[in-house]
Amino acid sequence: MAEQIEVRKGLVGVYADESSVSKVMPETNSLTYRGYAVQDLCENSSFIEVAYLLWNGELPTAEQLAAFQAEGRSQRALSPALMRVLRDFPKDAHPMDAIRTAVSFMGMEDPEAADISDAAQRRKAIRLLAKIPTAVAATNRLSKGLEPIAPDPSLPFCENFFHMVFGKVPQPEVIKAFDVSMILYAEHTFNASTFAARVVTSTMADLHGAIVGGIAALKGPLHGGANEAVMHMLKEIPSPEAAEAWLRDRFDHKALVMGFGHRVYKNGDSRVPTMKKYAEIMAEVVGDKRWMNTSAVLARVMLAEKNIHPNLDFPAGPAYYLMGFDIPMFTPIFVCSRITGWAAHVFEQAADNRLIRPLSLYNGVEQRPVPTR
Ligand code: COA
């Protein structure tokens, strides 16, 4: 009997459900959100329009966008109780642990926390989209002994984030590069963190619980944590000239090279060319080509020697570094974006729910008697 059972470790190749949120087409290295190519969305729309698209299935009209933006802008502030909690976090807490805890706290404070009707879940999702960046920026500043900066409701989403982190809004090229990264990070089918959020939702637990599960899964270096690992790796390489020898040493030690490889894309990640373009714009703006030059060597040798392509984290890591963000903020920034994809999947899972509960093939000791004493 047992030999007829096929165990798909890591659920490789398993279709766990249907979804209309996004589509990955590895054969053409392409990705669409609700039918729109992601690179076209990057060039023609903003992250907030994409958030609306993911949640509603269509891009917003001007009126719908204005209402969506106004709702978000009015929800950015954190409660005094949450601010006190953030101040009490250990100074060396990892920002992903901080944001995971902050979202959990937001759930306890939310007046609709336990209401899992579609309308309430959507209202809560807007609150999370608005408040998570405030918590990410505040915990970053507090960890450095700086006072948090209150959100500015007169500023658009990305401008407000820079304002809360740095106290100023950078030039439009930087805002555009950041906005593009947010669009590219927003959604990616049944990745590990999205699947975690769907598993939590399938038990009929609430939205905050699902998002906390997503954040916990995203932290790992095999998933979202890779954008931080990429930058640590680039900083370890003394110069672009030294990159090839450094990489060959990694090969000799059979070590993973962060920012390369993907479970679904085996011939290149659809998001990389767009993010690379904007990382290069950032290198121009800042006047520092070292990271992109080192990256180019790594990408060339990885392809030639291992036939492995870079993933989105590879250009996103140096782009965020060039924007001035501290490395431990990179994955929390990913959270600010992916809340949109997670929530879209929570709505979809809840609308046609079935408890997610696979089987395991037992390989432990045979049944045996408990020793009598
Ligand atoms: N560096 C070195 N070798 C890699 C590699 C990497 N980044 N990614 C894959 N490989 C190798 C594997 O060692 C394996 O080799 P083998 O067949 O000789 O054992 C082969 O390529 C196939 O990889 P596999 O681990 O089966 O792919 P996966 O689908 O299970 O894993 C990742 C996908 C993303 C977990 C994996 O590529 C990885 O760990 N990448 C680095 C972390 C990262 O950038 N994560 C962000 C993902 S968006």
Tab-separated table of C-alpha atoms and ligand atoms in Angstrom:
chain	number	residue	atom	x	y	z
A	1	MET	CA	0.000	0.000	0.000
A	2	ALA	CA	2.637	2.495	1.158
A	3	GLU	CA	4.659	2.212	-2.069
A	4	GLN	CA	1.706	3.598	-4.101
A	5	ILE	CA	1.672	6.824	-2.112
A	6	GLU	CA	3.682	9.642	-3.642
A	7	VAL	CA	4.994	12.153	-1.106
A	8	ARG	CA	5.633	15.547	-2.693
A	9	LYS	CA	8.162	16.999	-0.257
A	10	GLY	CA	7.916	20.791	-0.215
A	11	LEU	CA	4.607	20.318	-2.133
A	12	VAL	CA	6.707	20.582	-5.304
A	13	GLY	CA	4.470	20.604	-8.355
A	14	VAL	CA	1.240	20.340	-6.329
A	15	TYR	CA	-1.765	22.481	-7.313
A	16	ALA	CA	-3.330	23.184	-3.908
A	17	ASP	CA	-6.273	25.298	-5.171
A	18	GLU	CA	-7.404	27.618	-7.965
A	19	SER	CA	-6.676	31.358	-7.817
A	20	SER	CA	-7.485	34.386	-9.962
A	21	VAL	CA	-5.125	36.811	-8.219
A	22	SER	CA	-1.945	36.303	-10.226
A	23	LYS	CA	-0.365	33.949	-12.711
A	24	VAL	CA	3.266	32.871	-13.007
A	25	MET	CA	4.279	31.585	-16.430
A	26	PRO	CA	7.759	30.103	-16.002
A	27	GLU	CA	7.950	29.051	-19.653
A	28	THR	CA	7.855	32.713	-20.753
A	29	ASN	CA	9.327	34.197	-17.535
A	30	SER	CA	6.179	36.233	-17.079
A	31	LEU	CA	3.901	37.234	-14.236
A	32	THR	CA	0.478	38.860	-14.379
A	33	TYR	CA	-1.646	40.400	-11.624
A	34	ARG	CA	-5.347	40.014	-12.480
A	35	GLY	CA	-4.301	39.611	-16.107
A	36	TYR	CA	-1.949	42.617	-16.353
A	37	ALA	CA	1.778	42.044	-16.983
A	38	VAL	CA	3.641	43.146	-13.894
A	39	GLN	CA	6.257	45.134	-15.817
A	40	ASP	CA	3.460	47.116	-17.527
A	41	LEU	CA	1.916	47.847	-14.141
A	42	CYS	CA	5.328	49.068	-12.934
A	43	GLU	CA	5.633	51.527	-15.814
A	44	ASN	CA	2.030	52.743	-15.878
A	45	SER	CA	0.547	52.575	-12.395
A	46	SER	CA	1.350	53.156	-8.746
A	47	PHE	CA	1.637	50.643	-5.917
A	48	ILE	CA	-1.631	51.883	-4.400
A	49	GLU	CA	-3.450	51.341	-7.709
A	50	VAL	CA	-1.972	47.827	-7.800
A	51	ALA	CA	-3.160	47.194	-4.219
A	52	TYR	CA	-6.669	48.172	-5.323
A	53	LEU	CA	-6.345	45.921	-8.378
A	54	LEU	CA	-5.262	42.907	-6.322
A	55	TRP	CA	-8.131	43.337	-3.873
A	56	ASN	CA	-10.869	44.226	-6.344
A	57	GLY	CA	-9.893	42.538	-9.596
A	58	GLU	CA	-9.860	45.788	-11.617
A	59	LEU	CA	-7.721	48.923	-11.657
A	60	PRO	CA	-9.492	51.807	-9.895
A	61	THR	CA	-11.229	54.683	-11.663
A	62	ALA	CA	-10.005	58.132	-10.607
A	63	GLU	CA	-12.854	58.353	-8.104
A	64	GLN	CA	-12.272	54.896	-6.665
A	65	LEU	CA	-8.549	55.647	-6.335
A	66	ALA	CA	-9.200	58.937	-4.543
A	67	ALA	CA	-11.533	57.224	-2.051
A	68	PHE	CA	-9.102	54.318	-1.504
A	69	GLN	CA	-6.186	56.725	-0.941
A	70	ALA	CA	-8.195	58.931	1.404
A	71	GLU	CA	-9.209	55.926	3.488
A	72	GLY	CA	-5.602	54.728	3.730
A	73	ARG	CA	-4.181	58.147	4.573
A	74	SER	CA	-6.655	58.560	7.433
A	75	GLN	CA	-5.631	55.215	8.992
A	76	ARG	CA	-1.843	55.576	9.150
A	77	ALA	CA	-1.391	56.639	12.773
A	78	LEU	CA	-0.649	54.032	15.462
A	79	SER	CA	-2.463	54.056	18.801
A	80	PRO	CA	-0.640	55.443	21.860
A	81	ALA	CA	-0.783	51.916	23.352
A	82	LEU	CA	0.979	50.393	20.340
A	83	MET	CA	3.569	53.192	20.373
A	84	ARG	CA	4.316	52.338	24.013
A	85	VAL	CA	4.729	48.671	23.110
A	86	LEU	CA	7.110	49.534	20.246
A	87	ARG	CA	9.213	51.635	22.632
A	88	ASP	CA	9.505	48.649	24.977
A	89	PHE	CA	10.831	46.247	22.318
A	90	PRO	CA	14.449	45.136	22.877
A	91	LYS	CA	16.704	47.492	20.899
A	92	ASP	CA	18.306	44.533	19.117
A	93	ALA	CA	15.004	42.830	18.205
A	94	HIS	CA	14.923	41.822	14.549
A	95	PRO	CA	12.583	44.233	12.733
A	96	MET	CA	10.639	41.262	11.305
A	97	ASP	CA	9.929	40.073	14.835
A	98	ALA	CA	8.972	43.639	15.736
A	99	ILE	CA	6.515	44.033	12.846
A	100	ARG	CA	5.073	40.557	13.442
A	101	THR	CA	4.387	41.499	17.066
A	102	ALA	CA	3.061	44.945	16.103
A	103	VAL	CA	0.547	43.398	13.662
A	104	SER	CA	-0.536	40.944	16.337
A	105	PHE	CA	-1.108	43.874	18.696
A	106	MET	CA	-3.042	45.754	15.982
A	107	GLY	CA	-5.317	42.720	15.815
A	108	MET	CA	-6.078	42.906	19.519
A	109	GLU	CA	-6.885	46.606	19.181
A	110	ASP	CA	-8.961	46.383	16.017
A	111	PRO	CA	-12.662	46.848	16.795
A	112	GLU	CA	-13.531	44.403	13.998
A	113	ALA	CA	-10.806	41.857	14.800
A	114	ALA	CA	-13.149	38.904	15.186
A	115	ASP	CA	-15.487	39.852	12.322
A	116	ILE	CA	-14.454	37.669	9.377
A	117	SER	CA	-17.183	38.884	7.017
A	118	ASP	CA	-15.754	39.922	3.656
A	119	ALA	CA	-16.583	43.598	4.223
A	120	ALA	CA	-14.883	43.683	7.635
A	121	GLN	CA	-11.814	41.777	6.387
A	122	ARG	CA	-11.430	44.370	3.602
A	123	ARG	CA	-11.703	47.282	6.029
A	124	LYS	CA	-9.090	45.661	8.274
A	125	ALA	CA	-6.789	45.071	5.298
A	126	ILE	CA	-6.846	48.801	4.439
A	127	ARG	CA	-5.972	49.578	8.047
A	128	LEU	CA	-3.029	47.153	7.910
A	129	LEU	CA	-1.803	48.519	4.573
A	130	ALA	CA	-1.880	51.994	6.133
A	131	LYS	CA	-0.403	51.155	9.551
A	132	ILE	CA	2.312	48.587	8.784
A	133	PRO	CA	4.676	51.149	7.167
A	134	THR	CA	4.219	53.426	10.189
A	135	ALA	CA	5.207	50.580	12.521
A	136	VAL	CA	8.162	49.566	10.309
A	137	ALA	CA	9.483	53.135	10.207
A	138	ALA	CA	8.930	53.695	13.937
A	139	THR	CA	10.678	50.480	15.017
A	140	ASN	CA	13.613	51.303	12.756
A	141	ARG	CA	14.030	54.751	14.288
A	142	LEU	CA	13.514	53.523	17.863
A	143	SER	CA	16.157	50.802	17.365
A	144	LYS	CA	18.625	53.602	16.602
A	145	GLY	CA	17.586	55.750	19.568
A	146	LEU	CA	15.681	58.184	17.320
A	147	GLU	CA	12.165	59.495	17.889
A	148	PRO	CA	9.536	58.118	15.494
A	149	ILE	CA	8.176	60.565	12.919
A	150	ALA	CA	4.387	60.764	12.658
A	151	PRO	CA	2.825	59.928	9.279
A	152	ASP	CA	1.895	62.880	7.073
A	153	PRO	CA	-1.591	62.414	5.582
A	154	SER	CA	-0.831	64.998	2.893
A	155	LEU	CA	1.824	62.720	1.367
A	156	PRO	CA	1.238	59.753	-0.989
A	157	PHE	CA	2.115	56.242	0.257
A	158	CYS	CA	5.785	56.012	-0.801
A	159	GLU	CA	6.652	59.647	-0.054
A	160	ASN	CA	5.126	59.236	3.409
A	161	PHE	CA	7.264	56.149	4.066
A	162	PHE	CA	10.506	58.007	3.307
A	163	HIS	CA	9.260	60.926	5.425
A	164	MET	CA	8.656	58.583	8.393
A	165	VAL	CA	12.047	56.849	8.028
A	166	PHE	CA	14.349	59.739	7.096
A	167	GLY	CA	12.375	62.890	7.897
A	168	LYS	CA	12.490	63.947	4.251
A	169	VAL	CA	11.148	63.000	0.843
A	170	PRO	CA	13.784	62.146	-1.798
A	171	GLN	CA	13.819	63.057	-5.493
A	172	PRO	CA	11.171	61.547	-7.810
A	173	GLU	CA	13.561	58.939	-9.318
A	174	VAL	CA	14.040	57.397	-5.868
A	175	ILE	CA	10.308	57.388	-5.157
A	176	LYS	CA	9.653	55.740	-8.519
A	177	ALA	CA	12.278	53.031	-7.905
A	178	PHE	CA	10.758	52.325	-4.479
A	179	ASP	CA	7.216	52.274	-5.860
A	180	VAL	CA	8.299	49.786	-8.552
A	181	SER	CA	9.855	47.512	-5.911
A	182	MET	CA	6.584	47.632	-3.970
A	183	ILE	CA	4.616	46.594	-7.066
A	184	LEU	CA	7.046	43.754	-7.814
A	185	TYR	CA	6.936	42.452	-4.231
A	186	ALA	CA	3.128	42.693	-3.940
A	187	GLU	CA	2.034	39.261	-5.090
A	188	HIS	CA	3.377	35.941	-6.323
A	189	THR	CA	0.798	33.115	-6.318
A	190	PHE	CA	1.135	30.349	-3.700
A	191	ASN	CA	4.552	31.271	-2.292
A	192	ALA	CA	5.328	30.052	1.252
A	193	SER	CA	4.067	33.119	3.153
A	194	THR	CA	0.890	33.451	1.070
A	195	PHE	CA	0.181	29.772	1.513
A	196	ALA	CA	0.723	30.186	5.266
A	197	ALA	CA	-1.820	33.046	5.263
A	198	ARG	CA	-4.283	30.856	3.345
A	199	VAL	CA	-3.793	27.942	5.764
A	200	VAL	CA	-4.589	30.229	8.717
A	201	THR	CA	-7.631	31.654	6.884
A	202	SER	CA	-8.877	28.160	6.038
A	203	THR	CA	-9.469	27.528	9.757
A	204	MET	CA	-11.757	30.604	9.752
A	205	ALA	CA	-9.268	32.519	11.889
A	206	ASP	CA	-9.130	36.312	11.421
A	207	LEU	CA	-7.149	38.486	9.013
A	208	HIS	CA	-4.554	39.665	11.539
A	209	GLY	CA	-3.744	36.045	12.412
A	210	ALA	CA	-3.291	35.210	8.734
A	211	ILE	CA	-0.984	38.192	8.187
A	212	VAL	CA	1.061	37.343	11.287
A	213	GLY	CA	1.491	33.833	9.839
A	214	GLY	CA	2.576	35.356	6.526
A	215	ILE	CA	5.132	37.613	8.205
A	216	ALA	CA	6.571	34.698	10.180
A	217	ALA	CA	7.044	32.689	6.980
A	218	LEU	CA	8.452	35.626	5.028
A	219	LYS	CA	11.278	36.177	7.509
A	220	GLY	CA	13.219	33.059	6.507
A	221	PRO	CA	16.281	33.469	4.260
A	222	LEU	CA	14.873	30.991	1.726
A	223	HIS	CA	11.961	33.431	1.218
A	224	GLY	CA	11.803	37.193	1.897
A	225	GLY	CA	14.860	37.246	4.114
A	226	ALA	CA	16.943	36.762	0.966
A	227	ASN	CA	16.931	40.496	0.098
A	228	GLU	CA	18.857	41.195	3.307
A	229	ALA	CA	21.149	38.204	2.792
A	230	VAL	CA	21.977	39.469	-0.723
A	231	MET	CA	23.209	42.799	0.617
A	232	HIS	CA	25.281	41.155	3.354
A	233	MET	CA	26.812	38.976	0.652
A	234	LEU	CA	27.576	41.943	-1.654
A	235	LYS	CA	29.218	43.787	1.257
A	236	GLU	CA	31.383	40.751	2.013
A	237	ILE	CA	32.875	40.839	-1.515
A	238	PRO	CA	35.747	43.359	-1.459
A	239	SER	CA	35.322	44.611	-5.050
A	240	PRO	CA	33.731	43.679	-8.398
A	241	GLU	CA	37.153	42.381	-9.481
A	242	ALA	CA	37.190	39.977	-6.524
A	243	ALA	CA	33.634	38.729	-7.131
A	244	GLU	CA	34.424	35.787	-9.405
A	245	ALA	CA	37.041	34.295	-7.052
A	246	TRP	CA	34.671	34.838	-4.103
A	247	LEU	CA	31.902	33.009	-5.925
A	248	ARG	CA	34.128	30.095	-6.953
A	249	ASP	CA	35.084	29.698	-3.318
A	250	ARG	CA	31.347	29.451	-2.510
A	251	PHE	CA	31.045	26.744	-5.157
A	252	ASP	CA	33.971	24.843	-3.585
A	253	HIS	CA	32.153	24.947	-0.253
A	254	LYS	CA	28.845	23.951	-1.909
A	255	ALA	CA	27.288	27.018	-0.276
A	256	LEU	CA	24.039	28.688	-1.335
A	257	VAL	CA	24.419	31.958	-3.201
A	258	MET	CA	21.687	34.242	-1.924
A	259	GLY	CA	19.357	35.900	-4.415
A	260	PHE	CA	19.675	33.071	-6.934
A	261	GLY	CA	17.314	30.263	-7.824
A	262	HIS	CA	13.562	29.965	-7.570
A	263	ARG	CA	11.099	27.167	-6.951
A	264	VAL	CA	8.950	28.069	-9.964
A	265	TYR	CA	11.154	30.042	-12.364
A	266	LYS	CA	14.018	27.933	-13.622
A	267	ASN	CA	14.894	30.136	-16.646
A	268	GLY	CA	14.821	33.554	-14.989
A	269	ASP	CA	12.529	35.538	-12.697
A	270	SER	CA	10.053	37.748	-14.596
A	271	ARG	CA	10.520	40.566	-12.095
A	272	VAL	CA	14.298	40.820	-12.294
A	273	PRO	CA	14.763	42.932	-15.485
A	274	THR	CA	12.434	45.671	-14.177
A	275	MET	CA	13.966	45.750	-10.693
A	276	LYS	CA	17.482	45.663	-12.156
A	277	LYS	CA	16.652	48.671	-14.345
A	278	TYR	CA	15.551	50.668	-11.281
A	279	ALA	CA	18.486	49.456	-9.142
A	280	GLU	CA	20.756	50.786	-11.898
A	281	ILE	CA	18.896	54.106	-11.856
A	282	MET	CA	19.507	54.208	-8.084
A	283	ALA	CA	23.228	53.525	-8.662
A	284	GLU	CA	23.282	56.500	-11.075
A	285	VAL	CA	21.377	58.765	-8.672
A	286	VAL	CA	23.690	57.922	-5.759
A	287	GLY	CA	26.830	57.746	-7.929
A	288	ASP	CA	27.876	54.342	-6.588
A	289	LYS	CA	28.200	51.519	-9.133
A	290	ARG	CA	30.062	49.044	-6.901
A	291	TRP	CA	27.066	46.917	-5.947
A	292	MET	CA	25.623	46.654	-9.433
A	293	ASN	CA	29.054	45.906	-10.927
A	294	THR	CA	29.623	43.153	-8.356
A	295	SER	CA	26.107	41.846	-9.033
A	296	ALA	CA	26.799	41.680	-12.767
A	297	VAL	CA	29.845	39.439	-12.203
A	298	LEU	CA	27.928	37.117	-9.863
A	299	ALA	CA	24.994	36.825	-12.293
A	300	ARG	CA	27.293	36.087	-15.240
A	301	VAL	CA	29.301	33.385	-13.452
A	302	MET	CA	26.231	31.778	-11.788
A	303	LEU	CA	24.595	31.423	-15.183
A	304	ALA	CA	27.703	30.132	-16.948
A	305	GLU	CA	28.707	27.675	-14.235
A	306	LYS	CA	25.430	26.627	-12.601
A	307	ASN	CA	22.746	27.713	-15.045
A	308	ILE	CA	20.949	29.432	-12.143
A	309	HIS	CA	19.333	32.859	-12.625
A	310	PRO	CA	18.902	35.670	-10.074
A	311	ASN	CA	15.551	36.216	-8.347
A	312	LEU	CA	13.861	39.514	-7.407
A	313	ASP	CA	15.771	39.803	-4.129
A	314	PHE	CA	19.060	40.054	-6.023
A	315	PRO	CA	18.473	43.546	-7.514
A	316	ALA	CA	16.054	44.652	-4.740
A	317	GLY	CA	18.693	44.290	-1.994
A	318	PRO	CA	21.194	46.760	-3.480
A	319	ALA	CA	18.362	49.072	-4.634
A	320	TYR	CA	17.136	49.440	-1.033
A	321	TYR	CA	20.695	49.891	0.205
A	322	LEU	CA	21.265	52.678	-2.325
A	323	MET	CA	18.009	54.308	-1.174
A	324	GLY	CA	19.610	54.544	2.274
A	325	PHE	CA	17.602	51.928	4.169
A	326	ASP	CA	19.301	49.890	6.908
A	327	ILE	CA	19.688	46.258	5.802
A	328	PRO	CA	17.421	44.816	8.573
A	329	MET	CA	14.581	46.918	7.111
A	330	PHE	CA	14.603	45.223	3.719
A	331	THR	CA	12.314	42.318	4.616
A	332	PRO	CA	9.933	44.526	6.641
A	333	ILE	CA	9.637	46.719	3.521
A	334	PHE	CA	8.670	43.535	1.656
A	335	VAL	CA	5.910	43.119	4.307
A	336	CYS	CA	4.620	46.661	3.566
A	337	SER	CA	4.077	45.483	-0.003
A	338	ARG	CA	3.090	41.801	0.367
A	339	ILE	CA	0.234	42.628	2.776
A	340	THR	CA	-1.640	43.373	-0.454
A	341	GLY	CA	-1.085	39.914	-1.956
A	342	TRP	CA	-1.656	38.141	1.357
A	343	ALA	CA	-4.953	39.958	1.903
A	344	ALA	CA	-6.107	39.263	-1.677
A	345	HIS	CA	-5.530	35.553	-1.024
A	346	VAL	CA	-7.261	35.727	2.356
A	347	PHE	CA	-10.372	37.196	0.648
A	348	GLU	CA	-10.210	34.538	-2.060
A	349	GLN	CA	-9.674	31.631	0.354
A	350	ALA	CA	-12.519	32.783	2.619
A	351	ALA	CA	-14.915	33.240	-0.305
A	352	ASP	CA	-14.676	29.553	-1.248
A	353	ASN	CA	-13.166	27.955	1.817
A	354	ARG	CA	-12.167	24.405	2.565
A	355	LEU	CA	-9.948	23.618	5.539
A	356	ILE	CA	-6.372	23.025	4.314
A	357	ARG	CA	-5.298	19.788	5.914
A	358	PRO	CA	-2.967	17.453	3.985
A	359	LEU	CA	-1.822	13.988	5.016
A	360	SER	CA	1.528	12.760	6.236
A	361	LEU	CA	2.984	9.355	5.466
A	362	TYR	CA	4.020	7.891	8.829
A	363	ASN	CA	7.606	6.624	8.959
A	364	GLY	CA	8.092	6.284	12.715
A	365	VAL	CA	8.309	3.152	14.864
A	366	GLU	CA	5.553	0.566	14.566
A	367	GLN	CA	2.827	0.571	17.170
A	368	ARG	CA	4.166	-0.863	20.456
A	369	PRO	CA	2.993	-1.349	24.013
A	370	VAL	CA	3.676	1.335	26.609
A	371	PRO	CA	6.049	-0.210	29.201
A	372	THR	CA	4.256	-0.913	32.468
A	373	ARG	CA	5.946	0.383	35.603
B	1	COA	N1	22.939	28.831	-4.815
B	1	COA	C1	23.556	27.672	-5.121
B	1	COA	N2	22.919	26.593	-5.604
B	1	COA	C2	21.591	26.702	-5.773
B	1	COA	C3	20.893	27.849	-5.488
B	1	COA	C4	21.603	28.946	-4.980
B	1	COA	N3	20.996	30.092	-4.666
B	1	COA	N4	19.584	27.668	-5.745
B	1	COA	C5	19.472	26.421	-6.201
B	1	COA	N5	20.685	25.829	-6.207
B	1	COA	C6	20.954	24.457	-6.628
B	1	COA	C7	20.566	23.496	-5.530
B	1	COA	O1	21.630	23.281	-4.644
B	1	COA	C8	20.207	22.267	-6.310
B	1	COA	O2	21.387	21.620	-6.688
B	1	COA	P1	21.470	19.998	-6.697
B	1	COA	O3	20.429	19.581	-7.713
B	1	COA	O4	22.867	19.734	-7.090
B	1	COA	O5	21.117	19.586	-5.302
B	1	COA	C9	19.581	22.830	-7.584
B	1	COA	O6	20.120	24.155	-7.729
B	1	COA	C10	18.071	22.889	-7.525
B	1	COA	O7	17.684	23.702	-6.440
B	1	COA	P2	16.573	23.323	-5.357
B	1	COA	O8	17.097	23.590	-3.980
B	1	COA	O9	16.018	21.974	-5.644
B	1	COA	O10	15.465	24.374	-5.685
B	1	COA	P3	14.219	24.680	-4.779
B	1	COA	O11	13.144	24.975	-5.732
B	1	COA	O12	13.959	23.659	-3.739
B	1	COA	O13	14.696	25.992	-3.984
B	1	COA	C11	15.204	28.218	-3.463
B	1	COA	C12	14.460	27.274	-4.411
B	1	COA	C13	14.748	29.630	-3.749
B	1	COA	C14	14.868	27.860	-1.991
B	1	COA	C15	16.716	28.078	-3.669
B	1	COA	O14	17.011	28.396	-5.013
B	1	COA	C16	17.524	28.935	-2.716
B	1	COA	O15	17.784	28.515	-1.579
B	1	COA	N6	17.959	30.171	-3.153
B	1	COA	C17	18.696	31.061	-2.305
B	1	COA	C18	17.756	31.848	-1.389
B	1	COA	C19	16.953	32.880	-2.143
B	1	COA	O16	17.469	33.660	-2.904
B	1	COA	N7	15.638	32.898	-1.852
B	1	COA	C20	14.708	33.846	-2.451
B	1	COA	C21	13.727	33.132	-3.323
B	1	COA	S1	12.704	34.267	-4.205
